XYZ file of C-alpha atoms in Angstrom:
698
model
C 20.676 -0.635 -47.541
C 17.227 0.942 -47.924
C 15.600 -2.520 -47.967
C 17.339 -3.449 -44.710
C 16.095 -0.271 -43.008
C 12.518 -0.917 -44.215
C 12.602 -4.533 -42.974
C 13.987 -3.386 -39.611
C 11.200 -0.813 -39.217
C 8.572 -3.434 -40.097
C 10.068 -5.808 -37.526
C 9.874 -3.124 -34.816
C 6.276 -2.327 -35.742
C 5.348 -6.031 -35.522
C 6.958 -6.380 -32.095
C 5.135 -3.250 -30.872
C 1.825 -4.561 -32.168
C 2.314 -8.047 -30.689
C 3.323 -6.698 -27.258
C 0.365 -4.306 -27.209
C -2.058 -7.076 -28.214
C -0.720 -9.486 -25.596
C -0.806 -6.900 -22.795
C -4.306 -5.766 -23.829
C -5.576 -9.360 -23.857
C -4.135 -10.040 -20.406
C -5.674 -6.817 -19.073
C -9.156 -7.753 -20.202
C -8.594 -11.326 -19.008
C -7.939 -9.906 -15.563
C -11.142 -7.870 -15.836
C -12.953 -11.079 -16.733
C -11.865 -12.531 -13.384
C -13.770 -9.724 -11.638
C -16.957 -10.618 -13.528
C -16.442 -14.346 -12.934
C -16.103 -13.737 -9.208
C -19.412 -11.870 -9.109
C -21.210 -14.330 -11.412
C -20.112 -17.465 -9.548
C -21.000 -16.012 -6.141
C -24.437 -14.896 -7.426
C -25.131 -18.306 -8.985
C -24.017 -20.093 -5.822
C -26.227 -17.796 -3.714
C -29.467 -18.426 -5.662
C -30.316 -21.758 -3.900
C -29.787 -20.025 -0.552
C -32.272 -17.293 -1.467
C -34.756 -19.985 -2.498
C -34.263 -22.096 0.626
C -34.405 -19.260 3.187
C -36.604 -16.850 1.274
C -37.517 -13.505 2.787
C -36.122 -14.537 6.172
C -32.758 -13.294 4.901
C -34.001 -9.708 5.156
C -36.071 -10.284 8.302
C -34.972 -9.779 11.921
C -34.965 -13.455 12.963
C -31.928 -15.731 13.002
C -32.692 -19.427 13.537
C -30.908 -21.735 11.110
C -32.634 -24.810 12.516
C -35.963 -23.453 11.205
C -34.547 -22.062 7.932
C -34.517 -18.486 9.173
C -31.286 -16.539 8.824
C -31.379 -12.750 8.913
C -28.404 -11.042 7.328
C -29.083 -7.826 9.247
C -28.207 -9.188 12.697
C -24.647 -10.367 11.860
C -24.252 -7.253 9.685
C -25.170 -5.078 12.692
C -22.518 -6.893 14.748
C -20.008 -6.273 11.940
C -20.852 -2.571 11.820
C -20.721 -2.338 15.616
C -17.184 -3.697 15.992
C -16.001 -1.884 12.846
C -17.537 1.367 14.097
C -15.814 0.986 17.475
C -12.522 0.365 15.675
C -12.820 3.354 13.344
C -13.930 5.735 16.136
C -10.681 5.015 17.980
C -8.341 4.389 15.032
C -9.283 7.438 12.913
C -8.224 10.230 15.348
C -5.260 8.218 16.656
C -4.072 7.422 13.133
C -4.402 10.989 11.848
C -2.644 12.424 14.917
C 0.136 9.848 14.524
C 0.589 10.845 10.884
C 0.693 14.530 11.855
C 3.377 13.890 14.447
C 5.526 11.814 12.069
C 5.243 14.331 9.234
C 5.577 17.673 11.034
C 7.078 17.015 14.472
C 9.554 14.210 13.991
C 13.020 15.047 12.598
C 13.544 13.878 9.015
C 16.287 11.402 9.951
C 13.848 9.500 12.224
C 10.862 9.529 9.877
C 11.992 6.623 7.718
C 12.505 4.302 10.675
C 9.102 5.208 12.112
C 7.392 4.599 8.775
C 9.078 1.186 8.543
C 7.746 0.347 12.007
C 4.219 1.363 10.944
C 4.510 -0.841 7.860
C 5.621 -3.745 10.049
C 2.406 -3.353 12.024
C 0.435 -3.356 8.761
C 2.113 -6.540 7.478
C 1.437 -8.666 10.564
C -0.997 -11.474 9.532
C -4.517 -11.184 10.895
C -4.397 -14.560 12.673
C -1.424 -13.296 14.710
C -3.586 -10.357 15.777
C -6.281 -12.878 16.680
C -3.835 -14.944 18.731
C -2.553 -11.827 20.501
C -6.108 -10.633 21.221
C -7.102 -14.013 22.682
C -4.039 -14.429 24.906
C -2.914 -10.911 25.872
C -5.123 -8.005 24.773
C -8.363 -9.685 25.802
C -6.979 -10.501 29.252
C -6.041 -6.862 29.851
C -9.402 -5.559 28.614
C -11.242 -8.116 30.716
C -9.479 -6.792 33.815
C -9.947 -3.110 32.891
C -13.669 -3.297 31.990
C -14.524 -6.068 34.516
C -15.990 -8.323 31.841
C -16.884 -11.988 32.466
C -14.941 -13.134 29.400
C -12.439 -11.688 26.973
C -14.072 -13.331 23.931
C -16.506 -10.523 23.149
C -17.187 -7.615 20.809
C -15.197 -5.111 22.875
C -12.008 -7.169 22.557
C -12.699 -7.627 18.842
C -13.251 -3.896 18.346
C -9.966 -2.981 20.034
C -8.145 -5.656 18.024
C -9.560 -4.253 14.776
C -8.481 -0.794 15.939
C -4.830 -1.780 15.870
C -5.287 -3.774 12.649
C -6.620 -0.807 10.675
C -4.489 1.825 12.424
C -1.439 1.437 10.093
C -3.717 1.774 7.046
C -4.971 5.164 8.261
C -1.465 6.302 9.203
C 0.088 5.263 5.874
C -2.620 6.780 3.657
C -2.706 9.965 5.750
C 1.069 10.292 5.424
C 0.796 9.828 1.658
C -1.771 12.625 1.519
C 0.329 14.925 3.708
C 3.375 14.234 1.510
C 1.470 15.782 -1.388
C 0.785 19.042 0.470
C 2.855 22.022 -0.629
C 5.591 22.662 1.965
C 5.331 26.424 1.580
C 1.798 26.465 3.020
C 3.091 26.217 6.599
C 5.598 29.031 6.210
C 3.028 31.205 4.422
C 0.516 30.637 7.210
C 3.105 31.343 9.919
C 4.088 34.589 8.161
C 0.472 35.696 8.533
C 0.777 35.297 12.319
C -0.434 31.706 12.900
C 1.460 29.234 15.053
C 2.953 26.077 13.589
C 0.301 23.877 15.183
C -2.528 26.013 13.859
C -0.922 26.078 10.408
C -0.661 22.280 10.419
C -4.287 21.647 11.336
C -6.021 24.580 9.673
C -4.059 24.626 6.418
C -2.163 21.378 5.732
C -4.741 18.997 7.164
C -7.521 20.804 5.326
C -5.579 20.547 2.058
C -5.037 16.793 2.579
C -8.489 15.987 3.936
C -9.637 14.160 0.786
C -6.801 11.646 1.012
C -7.277 11.298 4.771
C -10.997 10.640 4.281
C -10.227 7.963 1.684
C -7.795 6.326 4.110
C -10.405 6.250 6.880
C -13.072 4.754 4.616
C -10.683 2.131 3.208
C -9.694 1.192 6.764
C -13.385 0.925 7.693
C -13.964 -1.369 4.706
C -11.032 -3.534 5.788
C -12.505 -3.834 9.289
C -15.827 -4.932 7.791
C -14.135 -7.553 5.614
C -11.857 -8.978 8.322
C -12.752 -12.617 8.932
C -10.192 -15.002 10.401
C -8.958 -12.932 13.346
C -12.541 -12.080 14.288
C -13.652 -15.707 14.057
C -10.899 -16.676 16.539
C -12.639 -14.515 19.187
C -16.353 -14.565 18.387
C -18.027 -17.974 18.657
C -21.759 -17.385 19.269
C -24.740 -17.382 16.880
C -27.619 -16.772 19.289
C -28.470 -13.352 17.917
C -32.118 -12.884 18.868
C -31.929 -13.630 22.624
C -28.901 -11.355 23.090
C -30.323 -8.574 20.924
C -33.471 -8.609 23.070
C -31.390 -7.991 26.227
C -30.013 -4.635 25.057
C -26.790 -2.974 23.998
C -24.796 -3.912 27.098
C -25.381 -7.620 26.532
C -24.497 -7.275 22.854
C -21.181 -5.502 23.596
C -20.060 -8.175 26.076
C -21.301 -11.089 23.954
C -19.411 -13.280 21.508
C -21.809 -12.879 18.581
C -20.180 -13.580 15.250
C -19.763 -10.933 12.599
C -20.837 -11.575 9.021
C -17.387 -12.714 7.883
C -16.848 -14.898 10.955
C -20.268 -16.471 10.420
C -19.325 -17.405 6.852
C -15.953 -18.867 7.861
C -17.324 -20.882 10.779
C -20.261 -22.469 8.917
C -18.789 -23.086 5.471
C -17.752 -26.637 6.381
C -20.152 -27.169 9.293
C -21.263 -30.749 9.876
C -24.836 -31.359 8.754
C -25.027 -28.006 7.041
C -25.728 -29.232 3.545
C -25.808 -27.358 0.230
C -28.572 -24.998 1.360
C -26.505 -23.642 4.256
C -23.427 -23.227 2.068
C -25.518 -21.406 -0.519
C -26.883 -19.136 2.225
C -23.324 -18.234 3.182
C -22.640 -17.275 -0.431
C -25.697 -15.001 -0.231
C -24.223 -13.422 2.913
C -20.928 -12.999 1.068
C -22.780 -11.248 -1.742
C -24.281 -8.796 0.766
C -20.818 -8.105 2.182
C -19.383 -7.594 -1.307
C -22.107 -5.114 -2.296
C -21.767 -3.196 0.969
C -17.972 -2.864 0.666
C -18.180 -1.919 -3.031
C -20.738 0.802 -2.330
C -18.607 2.109 0.524
C -15.454 2.281 -1.609
C -17.304 3.710 -4.599
C -18.858 6.514 -2.573
C -15.501 7.297 -0.984
C -13.631 7.496 -4.278
C -16.339 9.510 -6.033
C -17.123 11.926 -3.228
C -13.507 12.840 -2.518
C -12.679 13.906 -6.066
C -12.398 17.678 -6.278
C -14.143 17.752 -9.645
C -17.172 15.956 -8.246
C -17.153 17.983 -5.011
C -17.317 21.213 -7.019
C -20.522 19.995 -8.697
C -22.237 19.256 -5.404
C -22.982 22.745 -4.109
C -25.683 21.366 -1.832
C -23.145 18.969 -0.304
C -20.631 21.752 0.319
C -23.362 23.882 1.940
C -24.488 20.940 4.072
C -20.897 20.212 5.075
C -20.316 23.820 6.171
C -23.553 23.950 8.170
C -22.833 20.607 9.794
C -19.316 21.743 10.683
C -20.658 24.994 12.088
C -23.215 23.105 14.179
C -20.624 20.712 15.581
C -18.094 23.437 16.350
C -20.633 25.954 17.737
C -20.019 25.180 21.423
C -16.182 25.022 21.086
C -16.215 28.342 19.205
C -18.316 30.011 21.906
C -15.922 28.668 24.524
C -12.998 30.052 22.539
C -14.632 33.485 22.189
C -15.412 33.607 25.903
C -11.859 32.584 26.776
C -10.465 35.393 24.603
C -12.729 37.973 26.248
C -11.524 36.856 29.665
C -7.803 36.623 28.853
C -7.296 39.399 26.285
C -7.754 43.071 27.065
C -6.223 45.468 24.522
C -5.494 49.156 25.063
C -5.501 49.733 21.302
C -8.661 51.164 19.821
C -9.921 48.697 17.214
C -11.847 51.396 15.329
C -8.800 53.654 14.887
C -6.037 51.133 14.178
C -7.497 47.778 13.171
C -4.264 46.241 11.799
C -2.328 47.008 14.981
C -5.206 45.683 17.095
C -5.279 42.392 15.164
C -1.492 42.025 15.364
C -1.584 42.600 19.119
C -4.471 40.172 19.502
C -2.669 37.399 17.594
C 0.518 37.836 19.595
C -1.177 37.897 23.009
C -3.982 35.401 22.411
C -3.585 32.852 25.191
C -6.081 30.455 23.637
C -3.510 29.745 20.940
C -1.201 28.213 23.526
C -4.023 26.071 24.910
C -4.876 24.907 21.385
C -1.226 24.066 20.595
C -0.752 22.208 23.883
C -3.986 20.261 23.362
C -3.069 19.144 19.841
C 0.532 18.330 20.726
C -0.563 16.296 23.748
C -2.835 14.071 21.645
C -0.145 13.681 18.993
C 2.281 12.433 21.659
C -0.409 10.158 23.074
C -1.238 8.726 19.621
C 2.334 7.998 18.528
C 3.103 6.514 21.958
C 0.027 4.271 21.794
C 0.847 3.093 18.267
C 4.509 2.324 18.920
C 3.751 0.772 22.331
C 1.270 -1.644 20.785
C 3.782 -2.542 18.063
C 6.442 -3.221 20.683
C 3.947 -5.173 22.804
C 2.788 -7.530 20.056
C 6.324 -7.993 18.693
C 7.798 -8.829 22.102
C 4.868 -11.131 22.884
C 5.152 -13.127 19.656
C 8.960 -13.284 19.653
C 9.160 -14.074 23.372
C 6.442 -16.722 23.677
C 7.293 -18.051 20.217
C 10.899 -18.573 21.264
C 9.694 -20.430 24.350
C 7.346 -22.562 22.207
C 10.318 -23.690 20.112
C 11.771 -25.382 23.205
C 8.588 -27.366 23.977
C 7.800 -30.924 22.992
C 5.327 -29.670 20.355
C 8.150 -28.055 18.343
C 8.033 -29.234 14.713
C 9.768 -26.416 12.816
C 12.371 -28.794 11.377
C 9.963 -31.716 11.048
C 8.455 -32.367 7.626
C 5.895 -35.021 8.488
C 2.105 -34.768 8.297
C 0.647 -31.595 9.934
C 3.964 -30.194 11.132
C 5.242 -26.612 11.105
C 8.079 -27.625 8.769
C 5.630 -29.019 6.234
C 3.402 -25.930 6.615
C 6.455 -23.806 5.845
C 7.203 -25.872 2.723
C 3.568 -25.579 1.586
C 3.759 -21.806 2.072
C 6.936 -21.616 -0.011
C 5.333 -23.753 -2.746
C 2.270 -21.487 -2.905
C 4.521 -18.405 -3.039
C 6.547 -19.860 -5.939
C 3.432 -20.707 -7.969
C 1.632 -17.415 -7.270
C 4.674 -15.208 -7.928
C 5.781 -17.294 -10.932
C 2.420 -16.768 -12.653
C 1.592 -13.357 -11.230
C 4.892 -11.655 -12.019
C 4.740 -11.755 -15.874
C 0.961 -11.286 -15.831
C 1.125 -8.203 -13.599
C 4.097 -6.833 -15.522
C 2.341 -7.005 -18.895
C -0.879 -5.467 -17.517
C 1.093 -2.657 -15.848
C 3.008 -2.056 -19.094
C -0.243 -1.759 -21.026
C -1.769 0.645 -18.492
C 1.307 2.862 -18.281
C 2.903 2.639 -21.735
C 0.318 1.767 -24.369
C -3.106 3.043 -23.338
C -3.733 6.766 -23.007
C -5.804 8.406 -20.283
C -9.317 7.586 -21.394
C -12.335 5.392 -20.779
C -10.440 2.141 -21.381
C -7.790 2.958 -18.805
C -10.345 4.197 -16.268
C -12.412 1.039 -16.741
C -9.443 -1.261 -16.234
C -8.291 0.690 -13.184
C -11.808 0.476 -11.770
C -11.757 -3.315 -12.070
C -8.296 -3.499 -10.512
C -9.180 -1.221 -7.592
C -12.521 -2.940 -7.033
C -10.882 -6.346 -6.908
C -8.248 -4.960 -4.568
C -10.971 -3.714 -2.192
C -12.812 -7.056 -2.128
C -12.699 -8.864 1.253
C -10.348 -11.829 1.145
C -13.029 -14.296 2.309
C -14.855 -13.705 -0.990
C -11.742 -14.744 -2.938
C -11.710 -17.942 -0.902
C -15.386 -18.552 -1.679
C -14.723 -17.986 -5.378
C -11.718 -20.341 -5.307
C -13.783 -22.981 -3.518
C -16.650 -22.918 -5.971
C -14.560 -22.458 -9.149
C -11.271 -24.320 -8.686
C -12.600 -27.064 -6.374
C -16.324 -27.613 -6.927
C -16.433 -26.722 -10.644
C -13.056 -27.791 -12.070
C -12.254 -30.412 -9.430
C -8.671 -29.257 -8.995
C -7.795 -31.689 -6.191
C -7.027 -35.335 -5.602
C -10.385 -35.708 -3.850
C -12.314 -34.239 -6.772
C -15.013 -31.674 -6.058
C -15.027 -32.483 -2.337
C -11.301 -32.108 -1.637
C -8.737 -29.367 -1.144
C -5.451 -28.717 -2.930
C -2.357 -26.554 -2.747
C -2.747 -25.679 -6.440
C -6.271 -24.311 -5.894
C -4.976 -22.283 -2.956
C -2.082 -20.910 -5.023
C -4.356 -19.850 -7.894
C -6.803 -18.262 -5.464
C -4.054 -16.342 -3.702
C -2.805 -15.295 -7.149
C -6.086 -13.441 -7.717
C -5.728 -11.851 -4.268
C -2.268 -10.376 -4.914
C -2.772 -9.320 -8.557
C -4.389 -5.894 -7.880
C -1.621 -4.761 -5.513
C 1.025 -6.365 -7.731
C -0.210 -4.506 -10.817
C -0.574 -1.175 -9.050
C 2.898 -1.339 -7.478
C 4.592 -2.162 -10.791
C 2.587 0.544 -12.563
C 3.780 3.124 -10.025
C 7.366 1.936 -10.585
C 6.984 2.392 -14.360
C 5.261 5.744 -13.875
C 8.206 7.061 -11.862
C 10.564 6.691 -14.849
C 11.097 10.101 -16.530
C 9.482 10.539 -19.945
C 12.695 12.021 -21.322
C 14.258 8.553 -21.405
C 11.477 7.314 -23.671
C 11.645 10.407 -25.883
C 15.414 10.107 -26.327
C 15.072 6.429 -27.157
C 12.439 7.150 -29.818
C 14.660 9.895 -31.255
C 17.470 7.355 -31.705
C 15.170 5.125 -33.768
C 14.074 2.577 -31.149
C 10.546 1.198 -31.231
C 7.959 1.213 -28.446
C 8.566 -2.330 -27.208
C 12.314 -2.001 -27.656
C 12.281 1.147 -25.496
C 10.205 -0.570 -22.807
C 12.402 -3.677 -22.816
C 15.801 -1.992 -22.928
C 15.234 1.370 -21.222
C 12.113 1.470 -19.035
C 12.210 -1.972 -17.400
C 15.905 -1.806 -16.404
C 15.296 1.645 -14.919
C 12.303 0.316 -12.922
C 14.045 -2.785 -11.540
C 14.039 -1.504 -7.981
C 10.287 -0.858 -7.975
C 9.545 -4.213 -9.618
C 11.710 -6.048 -7.079
C 9.922 -4.239 -4.263
C 6.551 -5.270 -5.747
C 7.627 -8.927 -5.724
C 8.751 -8.800 -2.092
C 5.566 -7.015 -1.005
C 3.455 -9.628 -2.804
C 5.302 -12.377 -0.933
C 4.454 -10.586 2.308
C 0.786 -10.403 1.278
C 0.752 -14.162 0.627
C 2.253 -14.817 4.053
C -0.442 -12.695 5.696
C -3.483 -14.271 4.017
C -5.532 -16.965 5.741
C -9.171 -16.944 4.584
C -8.582 -17.803 0.882
C -6.203 -20.635 1.801
C -8.478 -21.921 4.561
C -11.290 -22.519 2.046
C -9.143 -23.907 -0.786
C -5.967 -25.480 0.634
C -7.548 -26.730 3.840
C -6.579 -26.786 7.505
C -4.699 -30.090 7.350
C -1.842 -31.508 5.283
C -1.509 -34.828 3.513
C 1.311 -37.261 4.216
C 3.160 -36.123 1.087
C 3.555 -32.697 -0.473
C 1.711 -32.567 -3.798
C -0.043 -29.823 -5.751
C -3.354 -31.726 -5.808
C -3.262 -32.660 -2.115
C -4.434 -30.431 0.747
C -1.780 -28.516 2.630
C -1.945 -26.104 5.551
C 0.249 -23.008 5.493
C 1.790 -21.197 8.453
C -1.256 -18.965 8.958
C -3.876 -21.683 8.434
C -1.946 -23.883 10.879
C -2.415 -21.154 13.488
C -6.144 -20.983 12.776
C -6.520 -24.780 12.805
C -5.421 -24.944 16.462
C -8.694 -23.372 17.677
C -10.330 -26.738 16.869
C -7.734 -28.861 18.703
C -8.678 -30.798 21.835
C -5.436 -30.061 23.716
C -5.590 -26.293 24.293
C -2.110 -26.022 25.848
C -0.387 -27.763 22.929
C -2.510 -25.782 20.481
C -1.347 -22.461 21.969
C 2.297 -23.590 21.766
C 1.855 -24.499 18.094
C 0.151 -21.137 17.438
C 3.049 -19.202 18.963
C 5.570 -21.398 17.136
C 4.002 -20.669 13.740
C 3.497 -17.011 14.672
C 7.194 -16.771 15.574
C 8.287 -18.197 12.195
C 5.826 -15.962 10.322
C 6.901 -12.876 12.276
C 10.566 -13.535 11.475
C 9.703 -13.873 7.776
C 7.713 -10.610 7.880
C 10.631 -8.841 9.579
C 12.997 -10.163 6.900
C 10.667 -8.947 4.138
C 10.467 -5.470 5.698
C 14.254 -5.455 6.039
C 14.746 -6.495 2.417
C 12.238 -3.951 1.059
C 13.419 -0.937 3.057
C 17.096 -1.646 3.684
C 18.613 -4.318 1.434
C 17.041 -3.346 -1.903
C 17.595 0.442 -1.504
C 21.168 -0.164 -0.285
C 21.893 -2.497 -3.199
C 20.618 -0.100 -5.848
C 22.260 2.827 -4.075
C 25.556 0.907 -4.228
C 24.946 0.163 -7.909
C 24.267 3.851 -8.591
C 27.454 4.815 -6.787
C 29.414 2.319 -8.853
C 27.913 3.719 -12.034
C 28.710 7.251 -10.883
C 32.300 6.224 -10.100
C 32.610 4.475 -13.466
C 31.175 7.454 -15.314
C 33.463 9.758 -13.343
C 36.484 7.625 -14.246
C 35.368 7.533 -17.858
C 35.029 11.323 -17.848
C 38.517 11.638 -16.357
C 39.939 9.320 -19.005
C 38.128 11.274 -21.687
C 39.500 14.533 -20.298
C 43.029 13.063 -20.242
C 42.615 11.816 -23.782
C 41.240 15.189 -24.890
C 44.130 17.012 -23.203
C 46.665 14.651 -24.794
C 44.934 14.940 -28.143
C 44.874 18.720 -27.814
C 48.594 18.756 -26.931
C 49.456 16.551 -29.906
C 47.297 18.622 -32.173
C 48.947 21.762 -30.889
C 52.383 20.196 -31.426
C 51.478 19.130 -34.938
C 50.191 22.617 -35.652
C 53.390 24.233 -34.387
C 55.498 21.819 -36.417
C 53.412 22.504 -39.455
C 53.815 26.260 -38.938
C 57.563 25.860 -38.520
C 57.797 23.751 -41.617
C 55.826 26.265 -43.610
C 57.969 29.097 -42.285
C 61.177 27.322 -43.248
C 59.707 26.541 -46.638
C 58.910 30.177 -47.297
C 62.349 31.252 -46.091
C 63.964 28.787 -48.444
C 61.834 29.958 -51.343
C 62.701 33.547 -50.610
C 66.403 32.743 -50.554
C 66.515 30.748 -53.766
C 65.595 33.599 -56.135
C 68.195 35.834 -54.475
C 70.893 33.234 -55.063
C 69.860 32.834 -58.616
C 69.870 36.596 -59.066
C 73.393 36.850 -57.633
C 74.465 34.015 -59.889
C 73.099 35.838 -62.897
C 74.807 39.056 -61.824
C 78.033 37.182 -61.385
C 77.758 35.711 -64.835
C 77.189 39.136 -66.250
C 80.165 40.541 -64.451
C 82.315 37.771 -65.806
C 81.046 38.370 -69.268
């Protein structure tokens, strides 16, 4: 018996060690991908630096004479991203405030689902909408000669990054202590003032991170921007001034890379230059995210006394004029009969209650909250109705090919999309699961965990066009993973590239699901003699099934939304037969491919047709994530509760019956014992009488 216990313990220790080793190896393998991405892009960019030299950091852009300044397209990128963040940041924060503190709780979930729907719409659908609808409206409003300009692009990016700001701001506000509002209102503040002066200030770090992440996403956006901006004549337009730049169609840095990667007559030098531009974009986005994450940590902020002093002085300088206006308004509208020197507390109480500026402040904030939520939901309704409506009409046209599976049809693009999803999820699911298990279950909070999380978060913040460039140079040009060798495209290369894209979000979502499982379950399992891996396999993973399922569905949605990585690896066309080593357009790349078609009318119909199919799939994914999966697991929990309740009832019945029988047996036993004692008492008396009788006879 002792030998069996020892062998069982050794077996559990071996399984724990093997699982930890495998998960650790996969975690560092994932980190290796981050280094490979940087190394391959740097190596591919070296010939571009040699060919174009110092002109890359000059102010002249003329590719015909081997002069290509990175600063001019980068300035265009910052211009449209800055326009987007200036509008999206206040609108997004005000929308989050309204949802969190104004909207009734029963309506908050539906509104959050609608915001997530806006976030999951593929970028090429935004590009299509901006070209056909948004740009037309802006052209009429601003009296512009064309809608294909930086202003249209900036407004499009505004609505693309808006859900990111709203979601991250809501997450930050969810972490604010609920008692802060009531405590502030007890001190005499209004609800609006408590929200903005207390809750918003407490959540400002998370809100700032959301704004910076949204800004980084706007900088990295490629495909939607390249559908609008088509010009590369930077120097003549820059010489004309800001007005000409704003109404021009100059390409951003990402759009420039996407448009010239497969340009005719470009050659290896031009492609290498584009890798150099991609390296600049990568460094800029990494610095932006690194500064945001480091500066918003409370521990780091406490060290920077000079930064806190600078922040206070800057805030005081900005708010100086509004504060003077407020003080003047109070002097004009508030006249107290109470002597402040004799009864200060009563004076302050009277001032708070009769301060009319408070009502102006509350009305002002509430008005912009209503405006922001109305603008956000109106745009969501507008783009949804546009895509569903015109997409439904496109399905009735002669260009309809949803149920056609021939070369370059929507049906074949749908099948290619499904094939890429199966490959990416099939490989990514176990890989992400093991890495998440290692991060949450095996490694403790230390340098190893922080390093791995840094690699994961950095890869997650990388612009998607850089993943496509890495997939092109590694899977296609280095390994030759296509039927055409190093010059072709393939579905397999696209699937592996998109796998790298979804891994960071996949890992993080599963890790959060594992982290939400109470530690008591693990402790109880260890107390019963189970090993580490046995506890994870039999206790933790079954308890985290809902979160893992949600991570899978969200990853499928991310694959549907991506265009740039698949454009560079899978191609814009499909072969006559579906094969892993042949090129194959997906639903989103089929939309983008129509900007190069000769027949514009048919191309627009095909765009709306693919957008309609993609939009329906996105709606189904949102429905599954937020309605079907929670309802299913809620039903399962109810069944378990009913079963446990029935089991408890049966146990109570059994215990009552057992108690009754035990009581009956006890009574019978007492009666038997009583009769036995009575009999024993009687027997000696009988014998005594018998003896007396014998004596009498004698």
